[in-house]
mmCIF file of C-alpha atoms and ligand atoms in Angstrom:
data_model
loop_
_atom_site.group_PDB
_atom_site.id
_atom_site.type_symbol
_atom_site.label_atom_id
_atom_site.label_comp_id
_atom_site.label_asym_id
_atom_site.label_seq_id
_atom_site.Cartn_x
_atom_site.Cartn_y
_atom_site.Cartn_z
ATOM 1 C CA MET A 1 -26.567 -1.673 0.215
ATOM 2 C CA VAL A 2 -30.164 -2.310 -0.863
ATOM 3 C CA LEU A 3 -32.707 -2.841 1.908
ATOM 4 C CA GLU A 4 -36.229 -4.222 1.592
ATOM 5 C CA THR A 5 -38.889 -3.444 4.188
ATOM 6 C CA ASP A 6 -41.712 -5.695 5.375
ATOM 7 C CA MET A 7 -43.985 -3.858 2.986
ATOM 8 C CA GLY A 8 -41.822 -4.827 0.041
ATOM 9 C CA ILE A 9 -40.462 -1.328 -0.474
ATOM 10 C CA VAL A 10 -36.886 -1.348 -1.726
ATOM 11 C CA PHE A 11 -34.585 1.567 -0.969
ATOM 12 C CA TRP A 12 -30.888 2.385 -1.235
ATOM 13 C CA ASN A 13 -29.554 3.198 2.213
ATOM 14 C CA GLN A 14 -26.445 4.997 0.978
ATOM 15 C CA GLU A 15 -28.554 8.041 0.098
ATOM 16 C CA ASP A 16 -30.866 9.978 2.433
ATOM 17 C CA THR A 17 -33.519 9.906 -0.250
ATOM 18 C CA GLY A 18 -33.334 6.113 -0.603
ATOM 19 C CA GLN A 19 -32.810 6.579 -4.326
ATOM 20 C CA TYR A 20 -29.957 4.607 -5.923
ATOM 21 C CA SER A 21 -27.150 6.653 -7.488
ATOM 22 C CA MET A 22 -23.940 5.647 -9.273
ATOM 23 C CA LYS A 23 -21.904 8.082 -7.173
ATOM 24 C CA SER A 24 -22.974 6.624 -3.826
ATOM 25 C CA ALA A 25 -22.628 3.067 -5.179
ATOM 26 C CA TYR A 26 -19.050 3.746 -6.285
ATOM 27 C CA LYS A 27 -18.223 5.296 -2.895
ATOM 28 C CA TRP A 28 -19.704 2.269 -1.092
ATOM 29 C CA LEU A 29 -17.698 -0.145 -3.256
ATOM 30 C CA GLN A 30 -14.479 1.774 -2.597
ATOM 31 C CA GLN A 31 -15.110 1.621 1.141
ATOM 32 C CA LYS A 32 -15.743 -2.126 0.978
ATOM 33 C CA LYS A 33 -12.628 -2.632 -1.112
ATOM 34 C CA GLU A 34 -10.485 -0.753 1.419
ATOM 35 C CA SER A 35 -11.877 -2.722 4.339
ATOM 36 C CA TRP A 36 -11.286 -6.017 2.505
ATOM 37 C CA GLN A 37 -7.722 -5.001 1.718
ATOM 38 C CA ALA A 38 -7.134 -3.926 5.331
ATOM 39 C CA SER A 39 -8.543 -7.246 6.524
ATOM 40 C CA ASP A 40 -6.256 -9.240 4.178
ATOM 41 C CA SER A 41 -3.228 -7.211 5.237
ATOM 42 C CA THR A 42 -4.082 -7.649 8.891
ATOM 43 C CA SER A 43 -4.202 -11.418 8.463
ATOM 44 C CA VAL A 44 -0.776 -11.364 6.765
ATOM 45 C CA TRP A 45 0.695 -9.382 9.664
ATOM 46 C CA ALA A 46 -0.878 -11.777 12.159
ATOM 47 C CA LYS A 47 0.433 -14.834 10.292
ATOM 48 C CA LEU A 48 3.882 -13.328 9.881
ATOM 49 C CA TRP A 49 4.556 -13.176 13.620
ATOM 50 C CA LYS A 50 3.558 -16.827 14.018
ATOM 51 C CA ILE A 51 5.857 -18.251 11.354
ATOM 52 C CA LYS A 52 8.566 -20.519 12.722
ATOM 53 C CA ALA A 53 11.527 -19.024 10.920
ATOM 54 C CA PRO A 54 14.694 -17.122 11.928
ATOM 55 C CA PRO A 55 13.824 -13.675 13.358
ATOM 56 C CA LYS A 56 16.091 -11.871 10.904
ATOM 57 C CA THR A 57 14.115 -13.366 7.992
ATOM 58 C CA ILE A 58 10.875 -12.170 9.587
ATOM 59 C CA ASN A 59 12.460 -8.732 9.943
ATOM 60 C CA VAL A 60 13.199 -8.574 6.212
ATOM 61 C CA VAL A 61 9.583 -9.392 5.367
ATOM 62 C CA TRP A 62 8.340 -7.025 8.057
ATOM 63 C CA HIS A 63 10.366 -4.173 6.531
ATOM 64 C CA ALA A 64 9.191 -5.148 3.028
ATOM 65 C CA LEU A 65 5.535 -5.108 4.113
ATOM 66 C CA ALA A 66 6.074 -1.762 5.832
ATOM 67 C CA ASN A 67 7.566 -0.558 2.534
ATOM 68 C CA CYS A 68 10.826 0.446 4.190
ATOM 69 C CA LEU A 69 13.454 -1.928 2.791
ATOM 70 C CA PRO A 70 16.233 0.385 1.548
ATOM 71 C CA THR A 71 15.980 -0.549 -2.144
ATOM 72 C CA LEU A 72 17.501 1.754 -4.746
ATOM 73 C CA VAL A 73 14.041 3.086 -5.614
ATOM 74 C CA GLN A 74 13.370 3.766 -1.943
ATOM 75 C CA LEU A 75 16.695 5.558 -1.574
ATOM 76 C CA GLN A 76 16.037 7.703 -4.625
ATOM 77 C CA SER A 77 12.537 8.568 -3.406
ATOM 78 C CA ARG A 78 14.172 9.910 -0.230
ATOM 79 C CA GLY A 79 16.464 12.182 -2.251
ATOM 80 C CA VAL A 80 19.533 9.925 -2.551
ATOM 81 C CA GLN A 81 20.889 10.148 -6.090
ATOM 82 C CA VAL A 82 21.335 6.516 -7.135
ATOM 83 C CA PRO A 83 20.474 4.596 -10.316
ATOM 84 C CA ILE A 84 17.283 2.596 -9.752
ATOM 85 C CA GLU A 85 17.814 -0.184 -12.299
ATOM 86 C CA CYS A 86 17.824 -3.708 -10.858
ATOM 87 C CA PRO A 87 21.540 -4.661 -10.665
ATOM 88 C CA ILE A 88 20.677 -8.356 -11.166
ATOM 89 C CA CYS A 89 18.577 -8.413 -14.346
ATOM 90 C CA HIS A 90 18.887 -4.794 -15.554
ATOM 91 C CA GLU A 91 15.328 -5.126 -16.860
ATOM 92 C CA ASP A 92 13.283 -3.079 -14.383
ATOM 93 C CA SER A 93 13.442 -0.665 -11.478
ATOM 94 C CA GLU A 94 14.717 -2.122 -8.243
ATOM 95 C CA THR A 95 11.556 -2.029 -6.117
ATOM 96 C CA ILE A 96 10.664 -4.336 -3.219
ATOM 97 C CA LEU A 97 8.195 -6.266 -5.393
ATOM 98 C CA HIS A 98 10.790 -6.624 -8.145
ATOM 99 C CA ASN A 99 13.627 -7.738 -5.841
ATOM 100 C CA LEU A 100 11.683 -10.337 -3.969
ATOM 101 C CA VAL A 101 9.100 -11.514 -6.501
ATOM 102 C CA THR A 102 9.083 -10.381 -10.124
ATOM 103 C CA CYS A 103 12.795 -10.182 -10.954
ATOM 104 C CA PRO A 104 13.517 -13.131 -13.320
ATOM 105 C CA PHE A 105 16.164 -14.306 -10.839
ATOM 106 C CA ALA A 106 13.685 -14.258 -7.931
ATOM 107 C CA HIS A 107 11.046 -15.935 -10.104
ATOM 108 C CA ARG A 108 13.406 -18.838 -10.872
ATOM 109 C CA CYS A 109 14.140 -19.176 -7.151
ATOM 110 C CA TRP A 110 10.392 -19.428 -6.405
ATOM 111 C CA LEU A 111 9.970 -22.053 -9.122
ATOM 112 C CA THR A 112 12.887 -24.039 -7.685
ATOM 113 C CA LEU A 113 11.218 -23.910 -4.289
ATOM 114 C CA LYS A 114 7.965 -24.990 -5.998
ATOM 115 C CA ILE A 115 6.034 -22.029 -4.651
ATOM 116 C CA VAL A 116 4.026 -20.181 -7.278
ATOM 117 C CA SER A 117 1.324 -17.598 -6.738
ATOM 118 C CA GLN A 118 -1.182 -17.014 -9.519
ATOM 119 C CA GLY A 119 -2.220 -13.603 -10.762
ATOM 120 C CA LEU A 120 -0.780 -10.130 -11.085
ATOM 121 C CA PHE A 121 0.104 -8.026 -8.068
ATOM 122 C CA SER A 122 0.552 -4.285 -7.784
ATOM 123 C CA ASP A 123 2.696 -4.391 -4.674
ATOM 124 C CA PHE A 124 4.540 -6.720 -2.328
ATOM 125 C CA ALA A 125 1.767 -6.782 0.303
ATOM 126 C CA SER A 126 -0.779 -7.992 -2.286
ATOM 127 C CA TRP A 127 1.571 -10.779 -3.319
ATOM 128 C CA MET A 128 2.047 -11.781 0.303
ATOM 129 C CA VAL A 129 -1.717 -11.948 0.844
ATOM 130 C CA GLY A 130 -1.997 -14.316 -2.136
ATOM 131 C CA ILE A 131 0.948 -16.508 -1.215
ATOM 132 C CA PHE A 132 -0.091 -16.860 2.430
ATOM 133 C CA LYS A 133 -3.569 -17.977 1.421
ATOM 134 C CA ASP A 134 -2.233 -20.882 -0.606
ATOM 135 C CA THR A 135 0.645 -22.178 1.508
ATOM 136 C CA SER A 136 1.112 -24.292 4.626
ATOM 137 C CA ALA A 137 2.891 -23.098 7.778
ATOM 138 C CA GLN A 138 6.017 -24.998 6.692
ATOM 139 C CA GLN A 139 5.958 -23.395 3.258
ATOM 140 C CA GLN A 140 5.464 -19.964 4.805
ATOM 141 C CA ALA A 141 8.679 -20.488 6.789
ATOM 142 C CA LYS A 142 10.452 -21.296 3.499
ATOM 143 C CA VAL A 143 8.895 -18.230 1.870
ATOM 144 C CA VAL A 144 10.178 -15.754 4.444
ATOM 145 C CA THR A 145 13.615 -17.418 4.514
ATOM 146 C CA LEU A 146 13.895 -17.169 0.733
ATOM 147 C CA TYR A 147 12.969 -13.484 0.978
ATOM 148 C CA TRP A 148 15.887 -13.062 3.347
ATOM 149 C CA ALA A 149 18.213 -14.951 0.959
ATOM 150 C CA LEU A 150 17.098 -12.823 -2.011
ATOM 151 C CA TRP A 151 17.612 -9.627 -0.067
ATOM 152 C CA ARG A 152 21.057 -10.812 1.106
ATOM 153 C CA ASN A 153 21.940 -11.697 -2.496
ATOM 154 C CA LEU A 154 21.125 -8.222 -3.668
ATOM 155 C CA ASN A 155 23.155 -6.607 -0.905
ATOM 156 C CA ASP A 156 26.115 -8.913 -1.611
ATOM 157 C CA LEU A 157 26.003 -7.870 -5.248
ATOM 158 C CA VAL A 158 25.723 -4.136 -4.523
ATOM 159 C CA TRP A 159 28.263 -3.990 -1.681
ATOM 160 C CA ASN A 160 30.735 -6.713 -2.589
ATOM 161 C CA GLN A 161 30.141 -7.322 -6.304
ATOM 162 C CA LYS A 162 29.475 -10.928 -5.286
ATOM 163 C CA SER A 163 26.837 -12.705 -7.372
ATOM 164 C CA SER A 164 25.095 -15.999 -6.668
ATOM 165 C CA SER A 165 23.165 -18.625 -8.632
ATOM 166 C CA VAL A 166 19.512 -19.611 -8.264
ATOM 167 C CA ASN A 167 20.417 -23.026 -6.832
ATOM 168 C CA LYS A 168 22.877 -21.545 -4.339
ATOM 169 C CA THR A 169 20.339 -18.967 -3.191
ATOM 170 C CA VAL A 170 17.594 -21.540 -2.628
ATOM 171 C CA ALA A 171 20.070 -23.917 -0.939
ATOM 172 C CA ALA A 172 21.283 -21.117 1.358
ATOM 173 C CA ALA A 173 17.691 -20.353 2.382
ATOM 174 C CA LYS A 174 16.892 -24.008 3.089
ATOM 175 C CA GLN A 175 20.130 -24.520 4.999
ATOM 176 C CA TYR A 176 19.601 -21.431 7.147
ATOM 177 C CA LEU A 177 16.043 -22.488 8.020
ATOM 178 C CA THR A 178 17.156 -26.042 8.816
ATOM 179 C CA GLN A 179 20.037 -24.886 11.014
ATOM 180 C CA TRP A 180 17.791 -22.471 12.861
ATOM 181 C CA SER A 181 15.095 -25.134 13.397
ATOM 182 C CA ILE A 182 17.678 -27.552 14.783
ATOM 183 C CA ALA A 183 19.022 -24.839 17.078
ATOM 184 C CA GLN A 184 15.543 -24.249 18.459
ATOM 185 C CA GLY A 185 15.440 -27.868 19.579
ATOM 186 C CA ARG A 186 11.713 -28.187 19.168
ATOM 187 C CA SER A 187 9.483 -27.291 16.251
ATOM 188 C CA SER A 188 6.669 -25.987 18.437
ATOM 189 C CA MET A 189 8.701 -23.097 19.756
ATOM 190 C CA ALA A 190 6.758 -19.845 19.476
ATOM 191 C CA LEU A 191 8.155 -17.388 17.008
ATOM 192 C CA LEU A 192 10.275 -14.635 18.514
ATOM 193 C CA GLN A 193 10.307 -16.348 21.866
ATOM 194 C CA PRO A 194 13.597 -15.217 23.379
ATOM 195 C CA GLY A 195 16.460 -17.668 22.794
ATOM 196 C CA HIS A 196 19.434 -18.349 24.981
ATOM 197 C CA GLU A 197 23.135 -17.721 24.544
ATOM 198 C CA GLY A 198 24.705 -20.634 22.708
ATOM 199 C CA ASP A 199 21.464 -21.994 21.277
ATOM 200 C CA GLY A 200 22.662 -21.367 17.753
ATOM 201 C CA ASP A 201 23.656 -18.754 15.259
ATOM 202 C CA CYS A 202 21.709 -15.518 14.917
ATOM 203 C CA ILE A 203 19.217 -16.156 17.716
ATOM 204 C CA TRP A 204 17.843 -13.066 19.369
ATOM 205 C CA VAL A 205 18.592 -13.080 23.098
ATOM 206 C CA SER A 206 16.282 -11.144 25.414
ATOM 207 C CA PRO A 207 17.592 -8.172 27.410
ATOM 208 C CA GLN A 208 17.426 -7.942 31.201
ATOM 209 C CA GLN A 209 14.049 -7.481 32.892
ATOM 210 C CA ASN A 210 12.454 -4.059 32.298
ATOM 211 C CA SER A 211 14.964 -3.316 29.535
ATOM 212 C CA VAL A 212 14.689 -2.815 25.797
ATOM 213 C CA LYS A 213 17.207 -4.252 23.345
ATOM 214 C CA VAL A 214 17.849 -2.303 20.133
ATOM 215 C CA SER A 215 19.143 -4.309 17.145
ATOM 216 C CA THR A 216 20.606 -2.292 14.308
ATOM 217 C CA ASN A 217 21.695 -2.964 10.765
ATOM 218 C CA VAL A 218 23.461 -0.785 8.217
ATOM 219 C CA ALA A 219 23.604 -1.290 4.462
ATOM 220 C CA VAL A 220 26.395 0.654 2.740
ATOM 221 C CA PHE A 221 26.394 1.295 -1.012
ATOM 222 C CA VAL A 222 30.063 2.298 -1.270
ATOM 223 C CA ASN A 223 30.042 3.098 -4.978
ATOM 224 C CA LYS A 224 26.914 5.227 -4.598
ATOM 225 C CA GLY A 225 28.022 7.139 -1.496
ATOM 226 C CA ALA A 226 24.762 6.050 0.128
ATOM 227 C CA ALA A 227 23.712 3.955 3.072
ATOM 228 C CA GLY A 228 20.578 2.697 4.807
ATOM 229 C CA PHE A 229 20.199 2.440 8.565
ATOM 230 C CA GLY A 230 17.568 0.391 10.371
ATOM 231 C CA LEU A 231 16.739 -0.473 13.952
ATOM 232 C CA VAL A 232 14.329 -2.731 15.813
ATOM 233 C CA ALA A 233 13.675 -2.426 19.553
ATOM 234 C CA ARG A 234 12.194 -5.296 21.572
ATOM 235 C CA ASN A 235 11.447 -5.722 25.267
ATOM 236 C CA THR A 236 12.240 -8.687 27.532
ATOM 237 C CA GLU A 237 9.339 -10.719 26.124
ATOM 238 C CA GLY A 238 10.467 -10.074 22.557
ATOM 239 C CA THR A 239 7.557 -7.753 21.802
ATOM 240 C CA LEU A 240 8.324 -5.150 19.163
ATOM 241 C CA GLN A 241 8.539 -1.681 20.736
ATOM 242 C CA LYS A 242 9.859 0.420 17.897
ATOM 243 C CA GLN A 243 11.258 0.072 14.391
ATOM 244 C CA SER A 244 12.730 2.601 12.046
ATOM 245 C CA CYS A 245 14.813 2.834 8.898
ATOM 246 C CA MET A 246 16.513 5.759 7.271
ATOM 247 C CA PRO A 247 18.473 6.350 4.060
ATOM 248 C CA VAL A 248 21.693 8.339 4.402
ATOM 249 C CA GLN A 249 23.889 9.936 1.786
ATOM 250 C CA TYR A 250 27.469 10.764 2.656
ATOM 251 C CA ALA A 251 30.199 12.628 0.773
ATOM 252 C CA GLN A 252 32.459 10.405 -1.337
HETATM 253 ZN ZN1 LIG B 1 15.780 -7.804 -11.595
#
């Protein structure tokens, strides 16, 4: 940062001497870049919890942003011996960004939903920052629900050898969001507000007062002898208390 005094003297405040240097300028830029990135990410997290979409779709995005969706690349990085090639397109490694955004199959789903984000992105969080800047609250609900549908597609293919089409995937996402919205009864319902038994499919129901409810999910890759385990703990108000995921390899 360059400062100018009342006497018109200019000095560089990143050095004790006041003299400009490339090294201190680079360091200052890096610090600014990190704070900008943190700020963008923070706004994505804040927006995510306000989206009016099924909680399980928010959970998928939450895990993706936290970089802990049990993709094949994630499993291998934790020591599980699995092939990391995308089982849908066979063109790239199966990372979170690839599964949900850059895989040709995912890309066609986004085009069908008429949601396109410009530019190149190095990771899923960067893509989310871009997409959330350019979309309405309604579109953001569609975005997170399509993420869920894409992730479910992949798991169906890996576990059950069951493939789906682009149109079916987009239709499944829209249908799930519509059904959930109808079940809520009112569009202004706050996200993650506890539901009630019988309100509709897949609604999270709050535990008793002063209790914590733990929701778990297990993904089993039978042919690979591997599995992923995840849990989310919420209190009576629906506030997240703890989340965790863990890859597991078992003997075949
Ligand atoms: Zn792919």
